[in-house]
PDB file of C-alpha atoms and ligand atoms in Angstrom:
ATOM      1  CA  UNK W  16     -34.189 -15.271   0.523  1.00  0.00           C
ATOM      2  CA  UNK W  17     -30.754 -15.563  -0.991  1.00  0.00           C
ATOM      3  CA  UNK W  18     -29.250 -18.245  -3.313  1.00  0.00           C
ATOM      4  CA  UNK W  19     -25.307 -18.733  -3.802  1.00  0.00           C
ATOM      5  CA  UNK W  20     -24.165 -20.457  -6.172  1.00  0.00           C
ATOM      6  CA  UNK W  21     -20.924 -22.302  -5.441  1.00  0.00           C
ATOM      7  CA  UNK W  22     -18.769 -24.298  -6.980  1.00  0.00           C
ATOM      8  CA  UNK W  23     -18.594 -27.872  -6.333  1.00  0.00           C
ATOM      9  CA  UNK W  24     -16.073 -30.426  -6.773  1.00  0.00           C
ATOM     10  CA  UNK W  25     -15.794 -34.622  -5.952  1.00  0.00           C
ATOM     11  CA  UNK W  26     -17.571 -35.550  -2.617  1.00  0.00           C
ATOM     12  CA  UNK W  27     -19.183 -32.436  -2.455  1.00  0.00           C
ATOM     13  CA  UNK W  28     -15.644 -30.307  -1.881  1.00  0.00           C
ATOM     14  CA  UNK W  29     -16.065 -26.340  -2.303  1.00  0.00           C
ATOM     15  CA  UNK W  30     -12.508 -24.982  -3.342  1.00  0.00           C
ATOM     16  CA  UNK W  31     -13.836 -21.605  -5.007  1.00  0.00           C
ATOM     17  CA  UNK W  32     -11.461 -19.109  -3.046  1.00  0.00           C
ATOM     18  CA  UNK W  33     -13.927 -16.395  -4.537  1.00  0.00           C
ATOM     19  CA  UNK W  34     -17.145 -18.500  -3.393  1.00  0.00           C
ATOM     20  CA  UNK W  35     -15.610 -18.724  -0.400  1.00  0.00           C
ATOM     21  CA  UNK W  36     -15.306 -14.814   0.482  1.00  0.00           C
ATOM     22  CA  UNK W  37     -18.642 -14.877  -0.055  1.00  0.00           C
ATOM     23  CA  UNK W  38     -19.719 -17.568   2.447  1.00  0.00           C
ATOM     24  CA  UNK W  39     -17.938 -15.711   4.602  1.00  0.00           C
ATOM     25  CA  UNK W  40     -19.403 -12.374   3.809  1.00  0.00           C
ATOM     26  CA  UNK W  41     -22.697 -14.182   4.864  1.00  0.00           C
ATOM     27  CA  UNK W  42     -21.769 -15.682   7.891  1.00  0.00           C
ATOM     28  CA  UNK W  43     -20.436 -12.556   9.135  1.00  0.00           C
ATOM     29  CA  UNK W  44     -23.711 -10.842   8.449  1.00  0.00           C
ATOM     30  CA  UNK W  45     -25.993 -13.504   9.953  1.00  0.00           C
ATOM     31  CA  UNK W  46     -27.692 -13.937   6.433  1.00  0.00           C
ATOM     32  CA  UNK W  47     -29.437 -17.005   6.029  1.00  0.00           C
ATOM     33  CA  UNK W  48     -29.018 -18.580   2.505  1.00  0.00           C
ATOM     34  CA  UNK W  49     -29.096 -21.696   0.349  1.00  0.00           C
ATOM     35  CA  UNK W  50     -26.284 -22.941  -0.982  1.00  0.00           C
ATOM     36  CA  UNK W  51     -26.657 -24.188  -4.998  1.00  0.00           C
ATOM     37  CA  UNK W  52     -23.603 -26.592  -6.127  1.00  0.00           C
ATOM     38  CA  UNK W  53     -22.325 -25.699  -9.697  1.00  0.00           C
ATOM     39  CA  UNK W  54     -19.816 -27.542 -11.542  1.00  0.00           C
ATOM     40  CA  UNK W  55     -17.698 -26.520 -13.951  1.00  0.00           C
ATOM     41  CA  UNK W  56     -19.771 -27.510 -16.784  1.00  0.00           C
ATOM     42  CA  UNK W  57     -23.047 -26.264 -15.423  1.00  0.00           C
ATOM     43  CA  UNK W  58     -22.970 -22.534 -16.315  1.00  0.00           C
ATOM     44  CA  UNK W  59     -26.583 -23.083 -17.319  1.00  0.00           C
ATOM     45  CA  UNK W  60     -26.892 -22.644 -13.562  1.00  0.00           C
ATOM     46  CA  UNK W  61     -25.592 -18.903 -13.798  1.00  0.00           C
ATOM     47  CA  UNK W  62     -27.222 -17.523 -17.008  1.00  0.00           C
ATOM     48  CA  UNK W  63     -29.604 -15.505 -15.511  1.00  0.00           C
ATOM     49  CA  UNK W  64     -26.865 -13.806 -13.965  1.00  0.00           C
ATOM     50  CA  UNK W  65     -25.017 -13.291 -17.466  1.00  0.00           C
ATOM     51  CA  UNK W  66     -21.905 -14.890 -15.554  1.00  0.00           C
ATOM     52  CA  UNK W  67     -19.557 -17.299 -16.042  1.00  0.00           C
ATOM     53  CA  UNK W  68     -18.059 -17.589 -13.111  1.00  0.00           C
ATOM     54  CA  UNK W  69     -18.939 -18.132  -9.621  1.00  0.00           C
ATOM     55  CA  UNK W  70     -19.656 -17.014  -6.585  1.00  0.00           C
ATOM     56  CA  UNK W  71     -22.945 -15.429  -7.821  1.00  0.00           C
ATOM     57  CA  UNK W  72     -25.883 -14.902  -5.639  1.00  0.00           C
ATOM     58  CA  UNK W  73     -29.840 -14.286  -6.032  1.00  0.00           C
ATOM     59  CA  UNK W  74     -30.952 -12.063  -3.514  1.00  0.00           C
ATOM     60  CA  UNK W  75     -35.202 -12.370  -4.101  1.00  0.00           C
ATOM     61  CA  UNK W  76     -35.111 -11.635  -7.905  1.00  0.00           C
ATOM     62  CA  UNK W  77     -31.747  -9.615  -7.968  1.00  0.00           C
ATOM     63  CA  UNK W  78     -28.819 -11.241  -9.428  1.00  0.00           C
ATOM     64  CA  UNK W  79     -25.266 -10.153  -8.111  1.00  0.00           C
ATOM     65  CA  UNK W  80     -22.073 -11.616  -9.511  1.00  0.00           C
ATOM     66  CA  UNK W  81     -18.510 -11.307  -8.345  1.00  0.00           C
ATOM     67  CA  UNK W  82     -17.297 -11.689  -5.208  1.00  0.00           C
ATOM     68  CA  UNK W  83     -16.457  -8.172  -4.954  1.00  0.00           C
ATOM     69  CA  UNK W  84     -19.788  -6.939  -6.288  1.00  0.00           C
ATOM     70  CA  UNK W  85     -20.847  -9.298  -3.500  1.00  0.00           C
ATOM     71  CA  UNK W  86     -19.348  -7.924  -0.076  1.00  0.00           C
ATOM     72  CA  UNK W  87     -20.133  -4.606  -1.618  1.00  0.00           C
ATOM     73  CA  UNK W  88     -23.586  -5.088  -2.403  1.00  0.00           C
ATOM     74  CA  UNK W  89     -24.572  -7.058   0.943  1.00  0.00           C
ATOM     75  CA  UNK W  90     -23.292  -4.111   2.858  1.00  0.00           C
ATOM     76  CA  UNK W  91     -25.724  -1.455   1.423  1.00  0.00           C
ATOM     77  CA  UNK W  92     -28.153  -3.890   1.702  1.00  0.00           C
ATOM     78  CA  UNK W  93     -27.764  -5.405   5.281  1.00  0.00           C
ATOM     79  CA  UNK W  94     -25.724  -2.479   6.625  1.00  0.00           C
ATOM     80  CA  UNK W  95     -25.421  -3.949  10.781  1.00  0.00           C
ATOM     81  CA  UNK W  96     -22.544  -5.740  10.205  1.00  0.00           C
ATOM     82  CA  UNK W  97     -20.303  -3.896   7.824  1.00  0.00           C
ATOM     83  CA  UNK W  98     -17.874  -6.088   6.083  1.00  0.00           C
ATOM     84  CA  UNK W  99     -16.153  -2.881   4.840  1.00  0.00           C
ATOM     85  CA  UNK W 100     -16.261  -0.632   7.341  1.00  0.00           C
ATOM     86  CA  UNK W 101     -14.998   2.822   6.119  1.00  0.00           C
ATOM     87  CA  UNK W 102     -13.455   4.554   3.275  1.00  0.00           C
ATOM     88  CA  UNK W 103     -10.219   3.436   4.809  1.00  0.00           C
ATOM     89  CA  UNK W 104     -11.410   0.182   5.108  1.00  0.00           C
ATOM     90  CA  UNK W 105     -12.432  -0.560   1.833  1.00  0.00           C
ATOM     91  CA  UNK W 106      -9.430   0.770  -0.044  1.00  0.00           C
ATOM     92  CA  UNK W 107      -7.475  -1.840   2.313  1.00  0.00           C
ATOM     93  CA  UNK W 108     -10.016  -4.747   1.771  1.00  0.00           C
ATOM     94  CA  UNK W 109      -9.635  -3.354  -2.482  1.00  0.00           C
ATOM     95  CA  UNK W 110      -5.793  -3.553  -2.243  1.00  0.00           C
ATOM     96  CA  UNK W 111      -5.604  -7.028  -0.543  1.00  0.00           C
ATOM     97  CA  UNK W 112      -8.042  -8.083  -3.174  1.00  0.00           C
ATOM     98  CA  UNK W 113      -6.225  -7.712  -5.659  1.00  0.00           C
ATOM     99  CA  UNK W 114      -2.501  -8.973  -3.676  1.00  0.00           C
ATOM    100  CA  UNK W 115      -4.453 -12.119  -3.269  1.00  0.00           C
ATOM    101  CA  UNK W 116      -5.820 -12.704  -6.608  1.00  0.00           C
ATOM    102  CA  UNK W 117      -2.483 -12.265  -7.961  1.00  0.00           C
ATOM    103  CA  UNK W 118       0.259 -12.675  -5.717  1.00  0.00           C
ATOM    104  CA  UNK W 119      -1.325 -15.494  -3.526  1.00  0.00           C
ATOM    105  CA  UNK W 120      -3.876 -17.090  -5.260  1.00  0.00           C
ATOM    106  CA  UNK W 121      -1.301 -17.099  -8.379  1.00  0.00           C
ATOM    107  CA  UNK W 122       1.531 -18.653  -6.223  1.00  0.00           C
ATOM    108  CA  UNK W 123      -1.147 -21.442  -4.529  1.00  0.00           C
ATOM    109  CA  UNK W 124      -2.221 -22.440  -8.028  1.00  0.00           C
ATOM    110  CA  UNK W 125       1.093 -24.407  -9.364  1.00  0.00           C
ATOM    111  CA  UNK W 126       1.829 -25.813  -5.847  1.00  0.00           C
ATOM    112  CA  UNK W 127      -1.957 -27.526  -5.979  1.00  0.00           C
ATOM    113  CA  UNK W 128      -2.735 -27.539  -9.713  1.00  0.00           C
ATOM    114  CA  UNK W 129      -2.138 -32.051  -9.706  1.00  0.00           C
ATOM    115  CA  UNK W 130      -4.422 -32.257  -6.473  1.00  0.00           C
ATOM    116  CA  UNK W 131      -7.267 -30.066  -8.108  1.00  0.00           C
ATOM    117  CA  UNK W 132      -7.473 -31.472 -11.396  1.00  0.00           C
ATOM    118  CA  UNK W 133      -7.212 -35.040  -9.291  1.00  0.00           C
ATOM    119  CA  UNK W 134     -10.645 -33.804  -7.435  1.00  0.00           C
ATOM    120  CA  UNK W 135     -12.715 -32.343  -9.672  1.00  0.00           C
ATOM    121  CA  UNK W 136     -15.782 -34.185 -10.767  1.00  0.00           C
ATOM    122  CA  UNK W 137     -15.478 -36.682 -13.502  1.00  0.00           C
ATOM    123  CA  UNK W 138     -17.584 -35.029 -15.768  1.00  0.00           C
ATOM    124  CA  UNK W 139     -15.924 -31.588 -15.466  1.00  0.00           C
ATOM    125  CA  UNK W 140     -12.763 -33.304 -15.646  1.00  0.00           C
ATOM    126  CA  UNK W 141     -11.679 -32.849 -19.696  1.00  0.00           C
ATOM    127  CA  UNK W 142     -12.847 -29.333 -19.376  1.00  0.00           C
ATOM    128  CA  UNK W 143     -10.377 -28.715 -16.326  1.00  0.00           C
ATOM    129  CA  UNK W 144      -7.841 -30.581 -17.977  1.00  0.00           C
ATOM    130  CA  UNK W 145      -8.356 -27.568 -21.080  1.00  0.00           C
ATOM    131  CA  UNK W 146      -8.681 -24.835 -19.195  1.00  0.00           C
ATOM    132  CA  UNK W 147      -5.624 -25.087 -17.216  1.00  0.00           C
ATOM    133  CA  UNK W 148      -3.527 -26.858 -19.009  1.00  0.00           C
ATOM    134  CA  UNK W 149      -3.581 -24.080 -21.486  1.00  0.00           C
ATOM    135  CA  UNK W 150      -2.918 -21.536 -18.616  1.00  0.00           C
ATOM    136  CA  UNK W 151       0.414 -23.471 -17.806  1.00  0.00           C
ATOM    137  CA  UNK W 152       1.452 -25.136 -21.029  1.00  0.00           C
ATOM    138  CA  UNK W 153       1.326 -28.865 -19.911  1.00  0.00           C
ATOM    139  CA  UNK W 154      -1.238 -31.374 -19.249  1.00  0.00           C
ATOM    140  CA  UNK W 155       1.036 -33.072 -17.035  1.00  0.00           C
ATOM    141  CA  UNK W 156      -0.225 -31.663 -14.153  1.00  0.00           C
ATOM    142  CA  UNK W 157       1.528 -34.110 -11.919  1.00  0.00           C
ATOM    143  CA  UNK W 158       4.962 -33.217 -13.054  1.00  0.00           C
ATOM    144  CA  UNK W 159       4.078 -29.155 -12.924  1.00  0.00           C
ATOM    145  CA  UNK W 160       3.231 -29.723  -9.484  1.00  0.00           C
ATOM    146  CA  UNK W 161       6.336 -31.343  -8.358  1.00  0.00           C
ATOM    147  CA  UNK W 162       8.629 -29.145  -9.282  1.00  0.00           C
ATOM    148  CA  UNK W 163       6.440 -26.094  -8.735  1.00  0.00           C
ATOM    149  CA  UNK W 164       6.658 -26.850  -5.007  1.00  0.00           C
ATOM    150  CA  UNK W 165      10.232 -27.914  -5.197  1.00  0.00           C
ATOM    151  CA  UNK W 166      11.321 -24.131  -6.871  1.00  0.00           C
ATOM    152  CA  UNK W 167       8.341 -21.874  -5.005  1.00  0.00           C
ATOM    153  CA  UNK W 168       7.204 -23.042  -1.968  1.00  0.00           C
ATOM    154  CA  UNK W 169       9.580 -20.625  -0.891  1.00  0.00           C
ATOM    155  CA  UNK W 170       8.601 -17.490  -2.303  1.00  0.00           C
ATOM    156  CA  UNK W 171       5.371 -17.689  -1.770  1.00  0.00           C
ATOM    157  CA  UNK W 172       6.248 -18.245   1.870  1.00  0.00           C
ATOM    158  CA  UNK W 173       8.072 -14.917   1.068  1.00  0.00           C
ATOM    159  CA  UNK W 174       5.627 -13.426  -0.479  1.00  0.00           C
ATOM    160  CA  UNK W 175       3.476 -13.321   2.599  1.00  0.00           C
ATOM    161  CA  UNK W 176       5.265 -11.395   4.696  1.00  0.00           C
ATOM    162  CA  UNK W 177       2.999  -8.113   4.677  1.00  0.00           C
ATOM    163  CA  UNK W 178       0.080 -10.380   6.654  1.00  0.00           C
ATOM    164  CA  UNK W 179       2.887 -12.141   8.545  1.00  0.00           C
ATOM    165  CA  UNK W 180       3.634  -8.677   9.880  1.00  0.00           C
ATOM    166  CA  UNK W 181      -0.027  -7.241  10.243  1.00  0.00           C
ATOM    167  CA  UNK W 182      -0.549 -10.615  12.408  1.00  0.00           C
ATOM    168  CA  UNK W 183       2.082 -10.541  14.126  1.00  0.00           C
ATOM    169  CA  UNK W 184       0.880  -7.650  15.393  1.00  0.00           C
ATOM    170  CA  UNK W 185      -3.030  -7.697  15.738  1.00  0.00           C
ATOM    171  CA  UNK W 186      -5.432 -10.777  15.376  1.00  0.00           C
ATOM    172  CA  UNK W 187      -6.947 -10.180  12.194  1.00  0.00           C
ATOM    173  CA  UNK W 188      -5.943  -8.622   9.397  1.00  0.00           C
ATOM    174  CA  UNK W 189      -8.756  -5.807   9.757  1.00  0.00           C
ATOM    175  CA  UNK W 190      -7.642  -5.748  13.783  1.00  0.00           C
ATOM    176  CA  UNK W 191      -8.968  -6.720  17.070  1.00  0.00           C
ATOM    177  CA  UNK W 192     -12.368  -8.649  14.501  1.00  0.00           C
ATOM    178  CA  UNK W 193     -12.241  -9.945  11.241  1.00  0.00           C
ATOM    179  CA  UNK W 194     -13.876  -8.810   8.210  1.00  0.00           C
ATOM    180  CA  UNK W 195     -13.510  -8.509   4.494  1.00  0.00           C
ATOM    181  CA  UNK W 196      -9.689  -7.990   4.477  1.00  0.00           C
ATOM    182  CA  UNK W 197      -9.328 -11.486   6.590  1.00  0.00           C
ATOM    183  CA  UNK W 198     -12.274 -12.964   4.373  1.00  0.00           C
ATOM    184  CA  UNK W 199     -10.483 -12.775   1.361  1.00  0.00           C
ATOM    185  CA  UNK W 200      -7.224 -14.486   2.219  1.00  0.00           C
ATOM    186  CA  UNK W 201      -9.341 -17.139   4.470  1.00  0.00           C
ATOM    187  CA  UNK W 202     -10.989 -17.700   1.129  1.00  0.00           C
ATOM    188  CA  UNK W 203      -8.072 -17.948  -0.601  1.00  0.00           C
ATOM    189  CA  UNK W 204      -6.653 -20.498   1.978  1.00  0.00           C
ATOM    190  CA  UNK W 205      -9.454 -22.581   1.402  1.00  0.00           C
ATOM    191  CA  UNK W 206      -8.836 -23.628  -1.898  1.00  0.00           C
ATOM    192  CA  UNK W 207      -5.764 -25.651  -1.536  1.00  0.00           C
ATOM    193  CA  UNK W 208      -7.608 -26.890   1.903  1.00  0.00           C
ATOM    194  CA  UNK W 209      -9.974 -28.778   0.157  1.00  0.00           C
ATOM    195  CA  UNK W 210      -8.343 -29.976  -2.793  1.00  0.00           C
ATOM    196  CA  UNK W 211      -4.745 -30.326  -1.673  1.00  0.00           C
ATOM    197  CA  UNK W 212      -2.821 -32.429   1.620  1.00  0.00           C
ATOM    198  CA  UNK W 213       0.014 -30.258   0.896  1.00  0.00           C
ATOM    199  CA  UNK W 214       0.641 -27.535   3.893  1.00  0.00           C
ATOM    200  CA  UNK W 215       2.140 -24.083   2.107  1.00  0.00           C
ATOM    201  CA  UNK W 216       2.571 -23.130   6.063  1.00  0.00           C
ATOM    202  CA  UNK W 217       4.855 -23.588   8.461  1.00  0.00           C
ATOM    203  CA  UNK W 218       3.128 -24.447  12.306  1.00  0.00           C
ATOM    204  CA  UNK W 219       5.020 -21.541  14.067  1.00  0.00           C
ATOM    205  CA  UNK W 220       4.333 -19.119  11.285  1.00  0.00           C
ATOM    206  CA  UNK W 221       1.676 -16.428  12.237  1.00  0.00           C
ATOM    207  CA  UNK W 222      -0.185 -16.880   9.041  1.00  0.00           C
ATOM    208  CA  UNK W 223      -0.869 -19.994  10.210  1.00  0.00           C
ATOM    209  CA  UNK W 224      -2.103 -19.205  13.792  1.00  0.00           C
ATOM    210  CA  UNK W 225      -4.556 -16.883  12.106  1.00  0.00           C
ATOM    211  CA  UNK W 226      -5.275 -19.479   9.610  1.00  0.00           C
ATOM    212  CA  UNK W 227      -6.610 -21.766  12.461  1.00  0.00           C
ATOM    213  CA  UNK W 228      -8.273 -18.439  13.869  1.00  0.00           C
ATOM    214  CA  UNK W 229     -10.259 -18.114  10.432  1.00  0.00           C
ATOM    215  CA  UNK W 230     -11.484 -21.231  10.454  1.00  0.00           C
ATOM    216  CA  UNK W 231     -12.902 -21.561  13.282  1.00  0.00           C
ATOM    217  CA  UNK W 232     -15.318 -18.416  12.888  1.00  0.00           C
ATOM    218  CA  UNK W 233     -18.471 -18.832  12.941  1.00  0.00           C
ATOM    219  CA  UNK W 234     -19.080 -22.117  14.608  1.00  0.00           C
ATOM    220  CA  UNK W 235     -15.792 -23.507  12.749  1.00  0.00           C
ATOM    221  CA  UNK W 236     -17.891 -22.549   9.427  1.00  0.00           C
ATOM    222  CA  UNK W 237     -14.615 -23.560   7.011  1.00  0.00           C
ATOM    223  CA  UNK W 238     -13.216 -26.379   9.163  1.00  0.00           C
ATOM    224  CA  UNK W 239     -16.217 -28.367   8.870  1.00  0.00           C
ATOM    225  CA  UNK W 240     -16.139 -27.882   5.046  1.00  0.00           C
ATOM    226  CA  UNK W 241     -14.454 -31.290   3.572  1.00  0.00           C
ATOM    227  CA  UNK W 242     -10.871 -31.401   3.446  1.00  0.00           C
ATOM    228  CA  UNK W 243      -8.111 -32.933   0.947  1.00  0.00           C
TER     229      UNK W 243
HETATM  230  N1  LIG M 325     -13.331 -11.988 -10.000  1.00  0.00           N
HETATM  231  C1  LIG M 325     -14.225 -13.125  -9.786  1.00  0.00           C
HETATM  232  C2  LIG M 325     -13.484 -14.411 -10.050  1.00  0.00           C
HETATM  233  C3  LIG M 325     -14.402 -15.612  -9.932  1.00  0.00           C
HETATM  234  C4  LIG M 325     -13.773 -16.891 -10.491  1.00  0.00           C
HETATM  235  O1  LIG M 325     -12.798 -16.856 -11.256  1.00  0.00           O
HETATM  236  N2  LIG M 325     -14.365 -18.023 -10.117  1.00  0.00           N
HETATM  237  C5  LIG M 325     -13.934 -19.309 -10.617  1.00  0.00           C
HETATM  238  C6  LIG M 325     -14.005 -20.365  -9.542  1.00  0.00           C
HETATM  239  S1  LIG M 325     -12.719 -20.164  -8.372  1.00  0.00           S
HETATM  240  C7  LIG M 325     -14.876 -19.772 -11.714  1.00  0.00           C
HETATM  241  O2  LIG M 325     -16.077 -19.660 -11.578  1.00  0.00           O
HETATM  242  N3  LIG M 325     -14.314 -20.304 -12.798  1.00  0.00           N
HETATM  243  C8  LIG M 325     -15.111 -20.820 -13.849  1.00  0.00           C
HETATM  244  C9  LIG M 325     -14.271 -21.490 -14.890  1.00  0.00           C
HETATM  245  O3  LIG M 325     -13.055 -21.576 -14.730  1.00  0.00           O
HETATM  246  O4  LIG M 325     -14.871 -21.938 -15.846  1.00  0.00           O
HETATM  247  C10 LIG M 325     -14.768 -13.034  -8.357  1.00  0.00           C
HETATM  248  O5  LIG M 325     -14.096 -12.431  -7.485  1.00  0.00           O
HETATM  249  O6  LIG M 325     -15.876 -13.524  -8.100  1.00  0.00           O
END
């Protein structure tokens, strides 16, 4: 049997973009699982893992953490459904690993910083309030917010244009199906979904139209997840 360990916000939200690749990883692999809620304050949860962050995952008595170590893992060990399907196809998936962590996750997180901070549980709230007001100077998260999405919103429609093209193109990211590739940005895309009423896309923009594809995989998995 296999635990995951995700992190949980007010009203039982899930924002983790990272927990999220992995819930996806599952789903696309038929793997049945139970899902553990962590706050930010309960890395007790996640010791045995030596982590600190989540998604982690038990599988029996193993311990796997990082969403990375994750896909990769699940695909030695339930090899039907390959989430990474060749040598070509996990240099792709590693590449728009990292574009996401940095370019898109890192553009998301101003625009929505206010709206998390707003929805995370009261008792993980002062440690929130720390954590990322030291990553962007200001407790006012409100203020950041504002103008973030006033001076970027922009770019970081700019920014992506390599999917934009990809989809313009093919259905998924990894083609005709989805898998890892189209995981990783769903999972990103997720995170200001739950937390965040503001829309980073526009309705004719193919990102978008794949957006809606994404979330309705697997029996509309991530649009039956709670919502901003
Ligand atoms: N590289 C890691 C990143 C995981 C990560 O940063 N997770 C965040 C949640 S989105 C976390 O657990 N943060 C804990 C904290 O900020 O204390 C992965 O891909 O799993």
């Amino acid at each position: 049997m296999i635990t995951l360990y995700d992190l949980v916000f007010q009203e039982d939200r899930r924002p983790s973009p990272y927990c999220w690749r992995a819930k996806f990883a599952l789903a696309h692999k038929g793997l049945d699982y139970t899902n553990v809620p962590m706050g930010f304050t309960e890395k007790e949860k996640i010791a045995f893992a030596d982590s600190k962050t989540v998604p982690v995952i038990k599988d029996g008595e193993k311990p796997v953490k990082d969403s990375w170590a994750i896909a990769v893992y699940l695909d030695e060990m339930y090899p039907e459904r390959l989430l990474l399907k060749s040598e070509m196809g996990r240099s792709f998936a590693r590449f728009i690993n990292g574009w996401a962590d940095v370019v898109v996750n890192g553009g998301i997180f101003p625009m929505v910083v206010g709206d998390l901070v707003d929805r995370v549980r009261p008792e993980d709230r002062d440690y929130i309030e720390e954590s990322r007001g030291a990553r962007i100077g200001t407790k006012d998260f409100g203020s950041f917010q504002k103008q973030a999405r006033e001076k970027g919103l922009a770019a970081f429609r700019a920014s992506l244009e390599p999917a934009r093209r990809a989809l313009r193109e093919q259905k998924f990211l990894s083609g005709e199906e989805a898998a890892y590739p189209d995981y990783i940005l769903a999972g990103t895309f997720m995170w200001p979904r739950t937390v965040s009423p503001f829309e980073l896309l526009e309705a004719d923009d193919p990102v978008y139209a794949w957006r809606e594809r994404m979330l309705d995989l697997f029996d509309g998995m991530a649009r039956k997840a709670k919502a901003a």
